[in-house]
JSON list of C-alpha atoms in Angstrom, two decimals:
[
{"chain": "A", "resi": 1, "resn": "MET", "atom": "CA", "xyz": [14.69, 118.92, 80.21]},
{"chain": "A", "resi": 2, "resn": "THR", "atom": "CA", "xyz": [17.25, 117.01, 82.28]},
{"chain": "A", "resi": 3, "resn": "LYS", "atom": "CA", "xyz": [20.00, 114.96, 80.71]},
{"chain": "A", "resi": 4, "resn": "PRO", "atom": "CA", "xyz": [19.85, 111.19, 81.25]},
{"chain": "A", "resi": 5, "resn": "ALA", "atom": "CA", "xyz": [22.29, 109.71, 83.76]},
{"chain": "A", "resi": 6, "resn": "LEU", "atom": "CA", "xyz": [25.53, 108.28, 82.39]},
{"chain": "A", "resi": 7, "resn": "GLN", "atom": "CA", "xyz": [25.52, 104.58, 81.73]},
{"chain": "A", "resi": 8, "resn": "ASP", "atom": "CA", "xyz": [28.52, 102.27, 82.03]},
{"chain": "A", "resi": 9, "resn": "GLY", "atom": "CA", "xyz": [30.84, 102.94, 79.12]},
{"chain": "A", "resi": 10, "resn": "ASP", "atom": "CA", "xyz": [29.57, 106.48, 78.53]},
{"chain": "A", "resi": 11, "resn": "ALA", "atom": "CA", "xyz": [32.21, 109.18, 78.64]},
{"chain": "A", "resi": 12, "resn": "ALA", "atom": "CA", "xyz": [31.61, 112.24, 80.78]},
{"chain": "A", "resi": 13, "resn": "VAL", "atom": "CA", "xyz": [32.57, 115.46, 79.03]},
{"chain": "A", "resi": 14, "resn": "CYS", "atom": "CA", "xyz": [32.75, 118.77, 80.86]},
{"chain": "A", "resi": 15, "resn": "GLN", "atom": "CA", "xyz": [30.72, 121.54, 79.40]},
{"chain": "A", "resi": 16, "resn": "GLY", "atom": "CA", "xyz": [31.98, 125.08, 79.43]},
{"chain": "A", "resi": 17, "resn": "THR", "atom": "CA", "xyz": [35.34, 126.55, 80.21]},
{"chain": "A", "resi": 18, "resn": "HIS", "atom": "CA", "xyz": [37.50, 123.62, 81.36]},
{"chain": "A", "resi": 19, "resn": "ALA", "atom": "CA", "xyz": [38.48, 125.29, 84.61]},
{"chain": "A", "resi": 20, "resn": "ALA", "atom": "CA", "xyz": [41.76, 123.39, 85.09]},
{"chain": "A", "resi": 21, "resn": "ILE", "atom": "CA", "xyz": [43.12, 124.49, 81.73]},
{"chain": "A", "resi": 22, "resn": "ALA", "atom": "CA", "xyz": [41.80, 128.01, 82.17]},
{"chain": "A", "resi": 23, "resn": "ALA", "atom": "CA", "xyz": [43.55, 128.25, 85.55]},
{"chain": "A", "resi": 24, "resn": "GLY", "atom": "CA", "xyz": [46.85, 127.15, 84.00]},
{"chain": "A", "resi": 25, "resn": "LEU", "atom": "CA", "xyz": [46.94, 123.86, 85.92]},
{"chain": "A", "resi": 26, "resn": "GLN", "atom": "CA", "xyz": [49.19, 121.17, 84.50]},
{"chain": "A", "resi": 27, "resn": "ALA", "atom": "CA", "xyz": [49.83, 117.62, 85.58]},
{"chain": "A", "resi": 28, "resn": "ILE", "atom": "CA", "xyz": [53.39, 116.71, 86.43]},
{"chain": "A", "resi": 29, "resn": "ALA", "atom": "CA", "xyz": [55.57, 115.58, 83.57]},
{"chain": "A", "resi": 30, "resn": "PRO", "atom": "CA", "xyz": [55.46, 111.86, 82.71]},
{"chain": "A", "resi": 31, "resn": "GLU", "atom": "CA", "xyz": [59.13, 111.39, 83.74]},
{"chain": "A", "resi": 32, "resn": "ILE", "atom": "CA", "xyz": [58.46, 112.87, 87.16]},
{"chain": "A", "resi": 33, "resn": "ALA", "atom": "CA", "xyz": [55.33, 110.74, 87.56]},
{"chain": "A", "resi": 34, "resn": "GLN", "atom": "CA", "xyz": [57.45, 107.67, 86.74]},
{"chain": "A", "resi": 35, "resn": "SER", "atom": "CA", "xyz": [60.06, 108.64, 89.35]},
{"chain": "A", "resi": 36, "resn": "LEU", "atom": "CA", "xyz": [57.35, 109.15, 91.97]},
{"chain": "A", "resi": 37, "resn": "ALA", "atom": "CA", "xyz": [55.81, 105.80, 91.12]},
{"chain": "A", "resi": 38, "resn": "GLU", "atom": "CA", "xyz": [59.18, 104.09, 91.60]},
{"chain": "A", "resi": 39, "resn": "PHE", "atom": "CA", "xyz": [59.70, 105.98, 94.87]},
{"chain": "A", "resi": 40, "resn": "PHE", "atom": "CA", "xyz": [56.34, 104.87, 96.26]},
{"chain": "A", "resi": 41, "resn": "ALA", "atom": "CA", "xyz": [56.83, 101.33, 94.98]},
{"chain": "A", "resi": 42, "resn": "VAL", "atom": "CA", "xyz": [59.93, 101.02, 97.17]},
{"chain": "A", "resi": 43, "resn": "LEU", "atom": "CA", "xyz": [57.86, 102.21, 100.12]},
{"chain": "A", "resi": 44, "resn": "ALA", "atom": "CA", "xyz": [55.19, 99.59, 99.38]},
{"chain": "A", "resi": 45, "resn": "ASP", "atom": "CA", "xyz": [57.23, 96.84, 101.07]},
{"chain": "A", "resi": 46, "resn": "PRO", "atom": "CA", "xyz": [56.25, 96.17, 104.71]},
{"chain": "A", "resi": 47, "resn": "ASN", "atom": "CA", "xyz": [59.80, 95.26, 105.78]},
{"chain": "A", "resi": 48, "resn": "ARG", "atom": "CA", "xyz": [61.19, 98.47, 104.33]},
{"chain": "A", "resi": 49, "resn": "LEU", "atom": "CA", "xyz": [58.53, 100.42, 106.19]},
{"chain": "A", "resi": 50, "resn": "ARG", "atom": "CA", "xyz": [59.45, 98.61, 109.41]},
{"chain": "A", "resi": 51, "resn": "LEU", "atom": "CA", "xyz": [63.06, 99.61, 108.86]},
{"chain": "A", "resi": 52, "resn": "LEU", "atom": "CA", "xyz": [62.01, 103.21, 108.28]},
{"chain": "A", "resi": 53, "resn": "SER", "atom": "CA", "xyz": [59.97, 103.14, 111.47]},
{"chain": "A", "resi": 54, "resn": "LEU", "atom": "CA", "xyz": [63.09, 102.26, 113.44]},
{"chain": "A", "resi": 55, "resn": "LEU", "atom": "CA", "xyz": [65.34, 104.69, 111.60]},
{"chain": "A", "resi": 56, "resn": "ALA", "atom": "CA", "xyz": [62.82, 107.50, 112.13]},
{"chain": "A", "resi": 57, "resn": "ARG", "atom": "CA", "xyz": [63.70, 107.25, 115.83]},
{"chain": "A", "resi": 58, "resn": "SER", "atom": "CA", "xyz": [67.38, 106.40, 115.85]},
{"chain": "A", "resi": 59, "resn": "GLU", "atom": "CA", "xyz": [70.49, 105.65, 113.82]},
{"chain": "A", "resi": 60, "resn": "LEU", "atom": "CA", "xyz": [71.08, 101.88, 113.94]},
{"chain": "A", "resi": 61, "resn": "CYS", "atom": "CA", "xyz": [73.51, 99.31, 112.58]},
{"chain": "A", "resi": 62, "resn": "VAL", "atom": "CA", "xyz": [72.47, 96.46, 110.31]},
{"chain": "A", "resi": 63, "resn": "GLY", "atom": "CA", "xyz": [72.71, 93.86, 113.09]},
{"chain": "A", "resi": 64, "resn": "ASP", "atom": "CA", "xyz": [70.41, 95.84, 115.39]},
{"chain": "A", "resi": 65, "resn": "LEU", "atom": "CA", "xyz": [67.93, 96.43, 112.56]},
{"chain": "A", "resi": 66, "resn": "ALA", "atom": "CA", "xyz": [67.93, 92.73, 111.67]},
{"chain": "A", "resi": 67, "resn": "GLN", "atom": "CA", "xyz": [67.30, 91.69, 115.25]},
{"chain": "A", "resi": 68, "resn": "ALA", "atom": "CA", "xyz": [64.55, 94.28, 115.73]},
{"chain": "A", "resi": 69, "resn": "ILE", "atom": "CA", "xyz": [62.48, 93.15, 112.75]},
{"chain": "A", "resi": 70, "resn": "GLY", "atom": "CA", "xyz": [63.41, 89.46, 112.76]},
{"chain": "A", "resi": 71, "resn": "LEU", "atom": "CA", "xyz": [65.22, 89.22, 109.41]},
{"chain": "A", "resi": 72, "resn": "SER", "atom": "CA", "xyz": [68.72, 88.11, 108.55]},
{"chain": "A", "resi": 73, "resn": "GLU", "atom": "CA", "xyz": [71.43, 90.74, 108.23]},
{"chain": "A", "resi": 74, "resn": "SER", "atom": "CA", "xyz": [71.68, 89.83, 104.54]},
{"chain": "A", "resi": 75, "resn": "ALA", "atom": "CA", "xyz": [67.96, 90.45, 104.01]},
{"chain": "A", "resi": 76, "resn": "VAL", "atom": "CA", "xyz": [68.15, 93.77, 105.87]},
{"chain": "A", "resi": 77, "resn": "SER", "atom": "CA", "xyz": [71.18, 94.84, 103.84]},
{"chain": "A", "resi": 78, "resn": "HIS", "atom": "CA", "xyz": [69.26, 94.05, 100.66]},
{"chain": "A", "resi": 79, "resn": "GLN", "atom": "CA", "xyz": [66.30, 96.18, 101.79]},
{"chain": "A", "resi": 80, "resn": "LEU", "atom": "CA", "xyz": [68.59, 99.01, 102.87]},
{"chain": "A", "resi": 81, "resn": "ARG", "atom": "CA", "xyz": [70.24, 98.98, 99.44]},
{"chain": "A", "resi": 82, "resn": "SER", "atom": "CA", "xyz": [66.84, 99.68, 97.85]},
{"chain": "A", "resi": 83, "resn": "LEU", "atom": "CA", "xyz": [66.24, 102.51, 100.30]},
{"chain": "A", "resi": 84, "resn": "ARG", "atom": "CA", "xyz": [69.74, 103.90, 99.69]},
{"chain": "A", "resi": 85, "resn": "ASN", "atom": "CA", "xyz": [69.28, 103.84, 95.91]},
{"chain": "A", "resi": 86, "resn": "LEU", "atom": "CA", "xyz": [66.35, 106.25, 96.26]},
{"chain": "A", "resi": 87, "resn": "ARG", "atom": "CA", "xyz": [68.19, 108.38, 98.81]},
{"chain": "A", "resi": 88, "resn": "LEU", "atom": "CA", "xyz": [65.78, 107.50, 101.62]},
{"chain": "A", "resi": 89, "resn": "VAL", "atom": "CA", "xyz": [68.56, 106.42, 103.96]},
{"chain": "A", "resi": 90, "resn": "SER", "atom": "CA", "xyz": [72.21, 107.29, 104.33]},
{"chain": "A", "resi": 91, "resn": "TYR", "atom": "CA", "xyz": [74.95, 105.49, 106.20]},
{"chain": "A", "resi": 92, "resn": "ARG", "atom": "CA", "xyz": [78.27, 105.91, 107.91]},
{"chain": "A", "resi": 93, "resn": "LYS", "atom": "CA", "xyz": [80.93, 103.35, 108.71]},
{"chain": "A", "resi": 94, "resn": "GLN", "atom": "CA", "xyz": [82.48, 103.04, 112.13]},
{"chain": "A", "resi": 95, "resn": "GLY", "atom": "CA", "xyz": [85.03, 100.27, 112.20]},
{"chain": "A", "resi": 96, "resn": "ARG", "atom": "CA", "xyz": [83.34, 97.10, 110.99]},
{"chain": "A", "resi": 97, "resn": "HIS", "atom": "CA", "xyz": [79.84, 98.44, 111.63]},
{"chain": "A", "resi": 98, "resn": "VAL", "atom": "CA", "xyz": [77.64, 100.35, 109.20]},
{"chain": "A", "resi": 99, "resn": "TYR", "atom": "CA", "xyz": [75.10, 102.70, 110.77]},
{"chain": "A", "resi": 100, "resn": "TYR", "atom": "CA", "xyz": [71.99, 103.82, 108.89]},
{"chain": "A", "resi": 101, "resn": "ARG", "atom": "CA", "xyz": [69.72, 106.82, 109.37]},
{"chain": "A", "resi": 102, "resn": "LEU", "atom": "CA", "xyz": [66.97, 108.48, 107.38]},
{"chain": "A", "resi": 103, "resn": "GLN", "atom": "CA", "xyz": [68.46, 110.70, 104.71]},
{"chain": "A", "resi": 104, "resn": "ASP", "atom": "CA", "xyz": [66.95, 114.02, 105.79]},
{"chain": "A", "resi": 105, "resn": "HIS", "atom": "CA", "xyz": [63.98, 115.82, 107.32]},
{"chain": "A", "resi": 106, "resn": "HIS", "atom": "CA", "xyz": [61.87, 115.29, 104.17]},
{"chain": "A", "resi": 107, "resn": "ILE", "atom": "CA", "xyz": [61.92, 111.53, 104.65]},
{"chain": "A", "resi": 108, "resn": "VAL", "atom": "CA", "xyz": [61.18, 111.82, 108.37]},
{"chain": "A", "resi": 109, "resn": "ALA", "atom": "CA", "xyz": [58.23, 114.15, 107.60]},
{"chain": "A", "resi": 110, "resn": "LEU", "atom": "CA", "xyz": [56.93, 111.89, 104.81]},
{"chain": "A", "resi": 111, "resn": "TYR", "atom": "CA", "xyz": [57.01, 108.85, 107.08]},
{"chain": "A", "resi": 112, "resn": "GLN", "atom": "CA", "xyz": [55.49, 110.69, 110.05]},
{"chain": "A", "resi": 113, "resn": "ASN", "atom": "CA", "xyz": [52.75, 112.36, 107.99]},
{"chain": "A", "resi": 114, "resn": "ALA", "atom": "CA", "xyz": [51.69, 109.05, 106.44]},
{"chain": "A", "resi": 115, "resn": "LEU", "atom": "CA", "xyz": [51.66, 107.36, 109.85]},
{"chain": "A", "resi": 116, "resn": "ASP", "atom": "CA", "xyz": [49.68, 110.22, 111.42]},
{"chain": "A", "resi": 117, "resn": "HIS", "atom": "CA", "xyz": [47.17, 110.09, 108.57]},
{"chain": "A", "resi": 118, "resn": "LEU", "atom": "CA", "xyz": [46.60, 106.35, 109.01]},
{"chain": "A", "resi": 119, "resn": "GLN", "atom": "CA", "xyz": [46.23, 106.67, 112.77]},
{"chain": "A", "resi": 120, "resn": "GLU", "atom": "CA", "xyz": [43.74, 109.56, 112.55]},
{"chain": "A", "resi": 121, "resn": "CYS", "atom": "CA", "xyz": [41.46, 108.26, 109.81]},
{"chain": "A", "resi": 122, "resn": "PRO", "atom": "CA", "xyz": [38.71, 105.82, 110.72]},
{"chain": "A", "resi": 123, "resn": "GLU", "atom": "CA", "xyz": [38.70, 102.59, 108.74]}
]
């Protein structure tokens, strides 16, 4: 006899050995999940992603970044502060100019992998 299909509101319960538990699989800790959520929330802003797209190719100063994406220097500085707080970008000062770059190869790879994925997958 076959079991009836689940209806809305019915809970599906695995029968048998619970393979994930048996294999010793564990979800990440709640604190780490929260940190990741905050990290990806910062990346959810289109202007921040546009800044990352430029910084993935070259180190640039705030004025050049502002001109390239059509925002004020103040607005760009605000966005860069959010990226800096999560260690996505770093900066160096040269005279009166502040130059930004992506923090390290992890950030470059994360950006490039996400972009490659979106460009390869059909809509």
